[in-house]
Short mmCIF file of C-alpha atoms in Angstrom, two decimals:
data_model
loop_
_atom_site.label_atom_id
_atom_site.label_comp_id
_atom_site.label_asym_id
_atom_site.label_seq_id
_atom_site.Cartn_x
_atom_site.Cartn_y
_atom_site.Cartn_z
CA PRO A 8 -0.14 -0.24 0.00
CA VAL A 9 2.69 2.30 0.77
CA TYR A 10 4.28 2.26 -2.84
CA LEU A 11 0.85 2.05 -4.51
CA LEU A 12 0.36 5.51 -2.48
CA ILE A 13 3.65 6.75 -3.85
CA ILE A 14 2.55 5.60 -7.47
CA ALA A 15 -0.48 7.49 -7.00
CA GLY A 16 1.04 10.62 -6.31
CA ALA A 17 3.33 10.51 -9.69
CA VAL A 18 -0.11 10.04 -11.39
CA LEU A 19 -1.95 12.65 -9.92
CA ARG A 20 1.18 15.12 -10.22
CA ARG A 21 1.81 13.98 -13.70
CA THR A 22 -2.26 14.37 -14.63
CA GLY A 23 -2.32 17.88 -12.71
CA VAL A 24 -4.46 17.11 -10.31
CA ILE A 25 -1.96 17.87 -7.64
CA ARG A 26 0.40 20.76 -8.41
CA GLN A 27 3.42 21.73 -6.74
CA GLU A 28 1.96 24.90 -5.45
CA HIS A 29 -0.30 22.90 -3.43
CA ASP A 30 2.69 21.01 -2.06
CA ALA A 31 3.97 23.65 0.91
CA GLY A 32 0.73 24.41 2.36
CA VAL A 33 -0.68 20.35 2.73
CA MET A 34 2.69 19.50 4.56
CA ARG A 35 2.67 21.97 6.91
CA VAL A 36 -0.66 20.88 7.75
CA VAL A 37 0.35 17.46 7.66
CA PHE A 38 3.72 18.45 10.10
CA SER A 39 2.47 20.77 12.31
CA VAL A 40 -1.28 19.44 13.03
CA MET A 41 -1.89 16.18 11.61
CA LEU A 42 1.38 14.10 12.49
CA PRO A 43 1.80 15.37 16.05
CA CYS A 44 -2.16 14.42 16.66
CA PHE A 45 -1.40 10.74 15.30
CA ILE A 46 1.78 10.32 17.27
CA LEU A 47 -0.05 11.66 20.17
CA ASP A 48 -2.93 9.14 19.87
CA LYS A 49 -0.49 6.10 19.02
CA ILE A 50 1.72 6.96 22.25
CA LEU A 51 -1.21 7.49 24.95
CA GLY A 52 -1.69 4.02 26.66
CA ALA A 53 1.38 2.23 24.86
CA ALA A 54 2.50 0.17 27.75
CA VAL A 55 5.82 -0.66 26.40
CA LEU A 56 7.03 3.49 27.01
CA ARG A 57 6.48 2.94 30.71
CA SER A 58 10.15 1.25 30.56
CA GLY A 59 12.76 3.95 30.96
CA SER A 60 15.31 1.61 29.50
CA VAL A 61 13.06 0.89 26.15
CA VAL A 62 13.18 4.73 25.94
CA VAL A 63 16.63 5.31 26.15
CA TRP A 64 17.40 2.21 24.23
CA SER A 65 15.03 3.50 21.42
CA ILE A 66 16.40 6.93 21.40
CA PHE A 67 20.33 6.08 21.72
CA LEU A 68 19.81 3.57 18.88
CA GLY A 69 17.81 6.13 16.31
CA PHE A 70 21.26 8.37 16.63
CA GLY A 71 24.03 5.30 17.42
CA LEU A 72 22.66 3.81 14.06
CA ILE A 73 21.71 6.82 11.97
CA MET A 74 26.01 7.77 12.62
CA ALA A 75 27.05 4.41 12.12
CA GLY A 76 25.10 4.32 8.55
CA ILE A 77 27.08 7.81 7.65
CA GLY A 78 30.23 6.40 8.48
CA ILE A 79 29.71 3.24 6.20
CA GLY A 80 28.70 5.81 3.36
CA LEU A 81 31.64 8.04 4.23
CA VAL A 82 33.77 4.76 3.54
CA VAL A 83 32.08 3.70 0.36
CA GLY A 84 32.23 6.99 -0.83
CA ARG A 85 35.93 7.65 -1.30
CA LEU A 86 36.28 4.20 -2.32
CA ILE A 87 33.64 5.30 -5.37
CA GLY A 88 36.33 8.04 -5.87
CA LEU A 89 34.17 11.04 -3.92
CA GLU A 90 36.10 13.56 -2.10
CA LYS A 91 35.58 16.98 -0.09
CA GLY A 92 33.75 19.25 -2.35
CA THR A 93 32.66 16.70 -4.76
CA GLY A 94 29.39 15.31 -2.86
CA MET A 95 31.08 13.09 -0.27
CA ARG A 96 29.25 14.89 2.41
CA THR A 97 26.24 14.59 0.51
CA PHE A 98 26.56 11.02 -0.63
CA ALA A 99 27.65 9.85 3.29
CA LEU A 100 24.34 11.80 4.78
CA SER A 101 21.92 10.74 2.08
CA SER A 102 23.01 6.82 1.84
CA GLY A 103 23.33 6.54 6.00
CA CYS A 104 19.82 8.10 6.81
CA GLN A 105 17.29 5.90 5.95
CA ASN A 106 13.60 6.75 5.51
CA PHE A 107 12.29 7.00 9.10
CA GLY A 108 9.11 8.56 9.33
CA PHE A 109 6.46 8.53 6.12
CA THR A 110 7.27 4.90 4.61
CA ALA A 111 8.56 3.31 7.82
CA ALA A 112 5.42 3.94 9.74
CA PRO A 113 2.75 2.37 7.58
CA VAL A 114 5.20 -0.61 7.21
CA VAL A 115 5.63 -0.89 11.14
CA GLU A 116 1.93 -0.79 12.17
CA SER A 117 1.03 -3.19 9.42
CA LEU A 118 3.44 -5.86 10.66
CA TRP A 119 3.75 -5.18 14.44
CA GLY A 120 0.91 -3.21 15.71
CA THR A 121 0.39 -0.29 17.49
CA SER A 122 3.21 -0.76 20.60
CA ALA A 123 6.12 -1.19 17.99
CA LEU A 124 4.61 2.10 16.22
CA ALA A 125 4.68 4.04 19.38
CA LEU A 126 8.25 3.18 20.16
CA LEU A 127 9.07 4.11 16.19
CA PHE A 128 8.41 7.52 17.20
CA VAL A 129 10.25 7.94 20.49
CA HIS A 130 13.30 5.94 18.31
CA ASN A 131 13.08 8.56 15.91
CA ILE A 132 14.14 11.26 18.07
CA GLY A 133 17.39 10.31 18.19
CA VAL A 134 17.64 10.10 14.38
CA GLU A 135 16.45 13.69 14.24
CA THR A 136 18.74 14.88 16.73
CA ALA A 137 21.51 13.11 14.68
CA MET A 138 20.45 14.81 11.34
CA TRP A 139 19.84 18.16 12.67
CA SER A 140 22.90 18.43 14.93
CA VAL A 141 25.77 15.80 13.15
CA GLY A 142 23.93 15.87 9.91
CA VAL A 143 23.90 19.71 9.50
CA MET A 144 27.66 20.32 10.53
CA LEU A 145 28.44 17.43 8.28
CA MET A 146 27.10 19.11 5.51
CA SER A 147 27.27 23.05 6.12
CA GLY A 148 30.90 22.41 7.74
CA GLU A 149 29.57 24.04 11.23
CA ARG A 150 31.03 23.63 13.99
CA GLY A 151 28.17 24.68 16.67
CA ILE A 152 24.87 22.90 16.92
CA LYS A 153 21.45 25.29 16.88
CA TRP A 154 19.24 22.95 19.55
CA ARG A 155 16.18 25.42 18.22
CA ARG A 156 16.02 22.98 15.47
CA LEU A 157 14.54 20.09 16.91
CA LEU A 158 11.92 22.11 18.33
CA ASN A 159 8.93 20.80 15.92
CA GLY A 160 5.69 19.32 16.07
CA PRO A 161 6.74 15.78 15.83
CA ILE A 162 9.22 15.80 18.56
CA VAL A 163 6.93 18.15 20.97
CA ALA A 164 4.29 15.56 20.30
CA VAL A 165 6.64 12.63 21.42
CA THR A 166 8.01 14.61 24.75
CA VAL A 167 4.61 15.56 25.76
CA GLY A 168 3.29 11.84 25.29
CA LEU A 169 6.14 10.20 27.05
CA LEU A 170 5.53 12.71 30.27
CA LEU A 171 1.77 11.76 30.08
CA VAL A 172 2.64 8.32 30.05
CA SER A 173 5.46 8.25 32.78
CA LEU A 174 2.91 10.04 35.06
CA GLY A 175 0.34 7.44 34.01
CA TRP A 176 -2.32 10.03 32.87
CA ASP A 177 -2.40 9.15 29.57
CA ASP A 178 -5.31 6.36 30.10
CA GLN A 179 -7.16 9.57 31.40
CA ILE A 180 -7.37 10.94 28.06
CA ILE A 181 -10.65 9.37 26.43
CA GLY A 182 -13.98 10.52 25.09
CA PRO A 183 -14.39 12.84 22.28
CA GLY A 184 -11.19 14.88 22.63
CA ARG A 185 -9.39 11.76 22.29
CA LYS A 186 -11.30 10.74 19.53
CA ALA A 187 -10.70 13.94 17.70
CA ILE A 188 -7.06 13.96 17.86
CA SER A 189 -7.25 10.32 16.29
CA MET A 190 -9.47 11.86 13.30
CA ILE A 191 -7.28 14.29 12.71
CA GLY A 192 -4.17 12.34 12.71
CA VAL A 193 -5.12 9.11 10.73
CA GLY A 194 -4.96 10.76 7.64
CA ALA A 195 -1.31 12.00 7.85
CA PHE A 196 0.58 9.24 6.92
CA PRO A 197 -1.42 8.67 3.76
CA ILE A 198 -1.72 12.11 2.58
CA ALA A 199 2.46 12.52 3.14
CA ILE A 200 3.24 9.68 1.07
CA LEU A 201 0.77 10.78 -1.78
CA ILE A 202 2.82 14.08 -1.87
CA THR A 203 5.88 12.13 -1.49
CA GLY A 204 5.36 10.83 -5.15
CA CYS A 205 4.71 13.66 -6.30
CA THR A 206 7.93 15.41 -5.12
CA MET A 207 9.69 11.95 -6.61
CA ILE A 208 8.18 12.52 -9.75
CA ASP A 209 9.35 15.87 -9.97
CA LEU A 210 12.90 15.03 -8.54
CA ALA A 211 13.16 11.94 -11.52
CA ASN A 212 12.41 14.38 -14.22
CA SER A 213 14.85 16.90 -13.05
CA GLU A 214 18.12 14.47 -12.35
CA LYS A 215 19.83 11.84 -14.32
CA PRO A 216 21.52 9.01 -12.81
CA THR A 217 25.13 8.83 -12.01
CA TRP A 218 25.97 5.17 -12.02
CA LYS A 219 28.56 5.34 -9.39
CA ILE A 220 26.00 6.91 -6.84
CA VAL A 221 23.65 4.77 -7.60
CA ILE A 222 25.51 1.68 -7.35
CA GLY A 223 27.56 2.43 -4.33
CA SER A 224 24.39 4.44 -2.31
CA SER A 225 22.20 1.03 -2.93
CA LEU A 226 25.31 -0.74 -1.43
CA VAL A 227 25.23 1.43 1.36
CA ARG A 228 21.83 1.99 1.96
CA LEU A 229 20.33 -1.66 1.03
CA VAL A 230 23.44 -3.97 1.99
CA LEU A 231 25.67 -2.66 4.70
CA ALA A 232 23.69 -0.67 6.61
CA PRO A 233 20.85 -3.39 6.90
CA ILE A 234 23.45 -5.63 8.47
CA ALA A 235 24.79 -3.15 11.04
CA ILE A 236 21.03 -2.27 11.74
CA LEU A 237 20.03 -6.17 12.49
CA ALA A 238 23.39 -7.18 14.23
CA ALA A 239 21.99 -4.81 16.85
CA ALA A 240 18.95 -5.98 16.88
CA LYS A 241 19.98 -9.55 17.00
CA PHE A 242 22.96 -8.74 19.60
CA LEU A 243 22.02 -6.51 21.91
CA PRO A 244 19.32 -6.73 25.14
CA LEU A 245 16.52 -5.27 23.35
CA SER A 246 12.67 -5.63 24.14
CA THR A 247 10.67 -7.31 21.49
CA GLU A 248 9.12 -4.36 20.35
CA LEU A 249 12.22 -2.41 19.56
CA ARG A 250 13.70 -5.47 17.39
CA GLN A 251 10.53 -4.89 15.26
CA VAL A 252 11.21 -1.46 14.86
CA LEU A 253 15.05 -1.87 14.07
CA VAL A 254 14.30 -4.94 11.28
CA VAL A 255 11.82 -2.38 9.33
CA GLN A 256 14.51 0.32 9.64
CA ALA A 257 17.05 -1.70 8.07
CA ALA A 258 14.79 -2.36 5.10
CA MET A 259 13.94 1.55 4.42
CA PRO A 260 15.34 3.53 1.45
CA ALA A 261 17.20 6.75 1.74
CA GLY A 262 15.29 9.32 3.55
CA MET A 263 13.96 12.47 1.71
CA THR A 264 15.69 14.54 4.59
CA ALA A 265 19.04 14.75 3.14
CA ILE A 266 17.83 15.89 0.04
CA MET A 267 16.24 19.45 2.07
CA LEU A 268 19.72 19.58 4.22
CA ALA A 269 21.83 19.39 0.72
CA ARG A 270 19.48 22.35 -0.30
CA MET A 271 19.56 24.21 2.53
CA TYR A 272 23.33 23.59 3.84
CA GLY A 273 25.41 23.87 0.55
CA GLY A 274 25.31 20.47 0.10
CA ARG A 275 24.79 18.73 -3.67
CA PRO A 276 21.01 18.24 -3.95
CA ALA A 277 21.30 15.94 -7.38
CA ILE A 278 23.30 13.68 -5.51
CA ALA A 279 21.35 13.36 -2.77
CA VAL A 280 18.04 13.21 -5.23
CA GLN A 281 19.60 10.41 -6.99
CA ILE A 282 20.29 8.26 -3.87
CA VAL A 283 16.53 8.95 -2.67
CA ILE A 284 14.85 7.72 -5.86
CA ALA A 285 17.39 4.78 -6.56
CA THR A 286 17.00 3.16 -3.27
CA THR A 287 13.08 3.83 -3.27
CA VAL A 288 13.06 2.00 -6.45
CA LEU A 289 14.57 -1.05 -5.55
CA SER A 290 13.56 -1.20 -2.06
CA LEU A 291 10.38 -2.47 -3.46
CA VAL A 292 12.32 -5.79 -4.69
CA THR A 293 14.63 -5.67 -1.05
CA LEU A 294 12.36 -4.24 1.50
CA PRO A 295 9.90 -7.25 1.63
CA TRP A 296 13.42 -9.67 1.46
CA ILE A 297 15.24 -7.77 4.31
CA ILE A 298 12.02 -8.16 6.74
CA THR A 299 11.56 -11.16 6.42
CA TRP A 300 14.90 -12.59 6.38
CA GLY A 301 15.66 -9.93 9.40
CA SER A 302 12.54 -11.61 11.39
CA GLN A 303 13.70 -15.47 10.94
CA TRP A 304 17.04 -14.13 11.63
CA ILE A 305 16.18 -12.39 14.71
CA GLY A 306 13.25 -14.91 15.52
CA LEU A 307 10.35 -12.55 14.91
CA LYS A 308 6.92 -13.47 13.59
CA PRO A 309 5.27 -10.26 12.23
CA LEU A 310 1.15 -10.40 12.59
CA LEU A 311 0.87 -10.36 8.90
CA PRO A 312 2.21 -13.29 6.89
#
């Protein structure tokens, strides 16, 4: 269903039903209103989040595994002949960062249910911290970290949700108000994925692939980084829900956040675009294989066959 929504977005863009001038307004509503409501609705009542160690491990691995992916990207980038100033940093960040949000969440919920989905949002605090601190420094060459970049709707929603869960107040948020939050949030991911499809067809029409970038990034994002993530899920003392989250994260293609960072902080957007499109297309084949094999290796059984 996720890939069908991406394709539907591409078709709607090509037929002129969704125009480029629609994107910014729609995504502002999704990111500022709908997504925080969806996150809060899933976190409230999630028993797995009552464990402090589970929360800490989730945030730590969200940050640490992105750093590992970027490190692998730097090594592979050098092996394919990239250097600083020729796209090395953009390659490393783009191939090292998986899609941790709009594509991952529906897959996690379909395979593992609400508890794993709630934990994904906590895990993503670590990912967001990595991208907007070390990622920005890598892309821009800046030394300092502007922590206010992390003040956004999803992180505020996760923080408020964790606070309510830790105080035991989350079970008191029921009735029409809770239902309204759920109704606002339910469309966040379908709409966001639809707009992602629109954006990807725009990008595909603007950039021609460079084979060493495509091959190198596919090696990082769809082979080496999954091995590192699955190894962490297998051998670290983690909760079942966090292992479930990591299996899906291992299978994800490159995330579109890297394109935005490349545009904002002096990177090479053309390289980021190629990596996102190439790994997304290839993940249509690799994603089910990685999830199936990874689940069997770790000893997990998805809700769906």
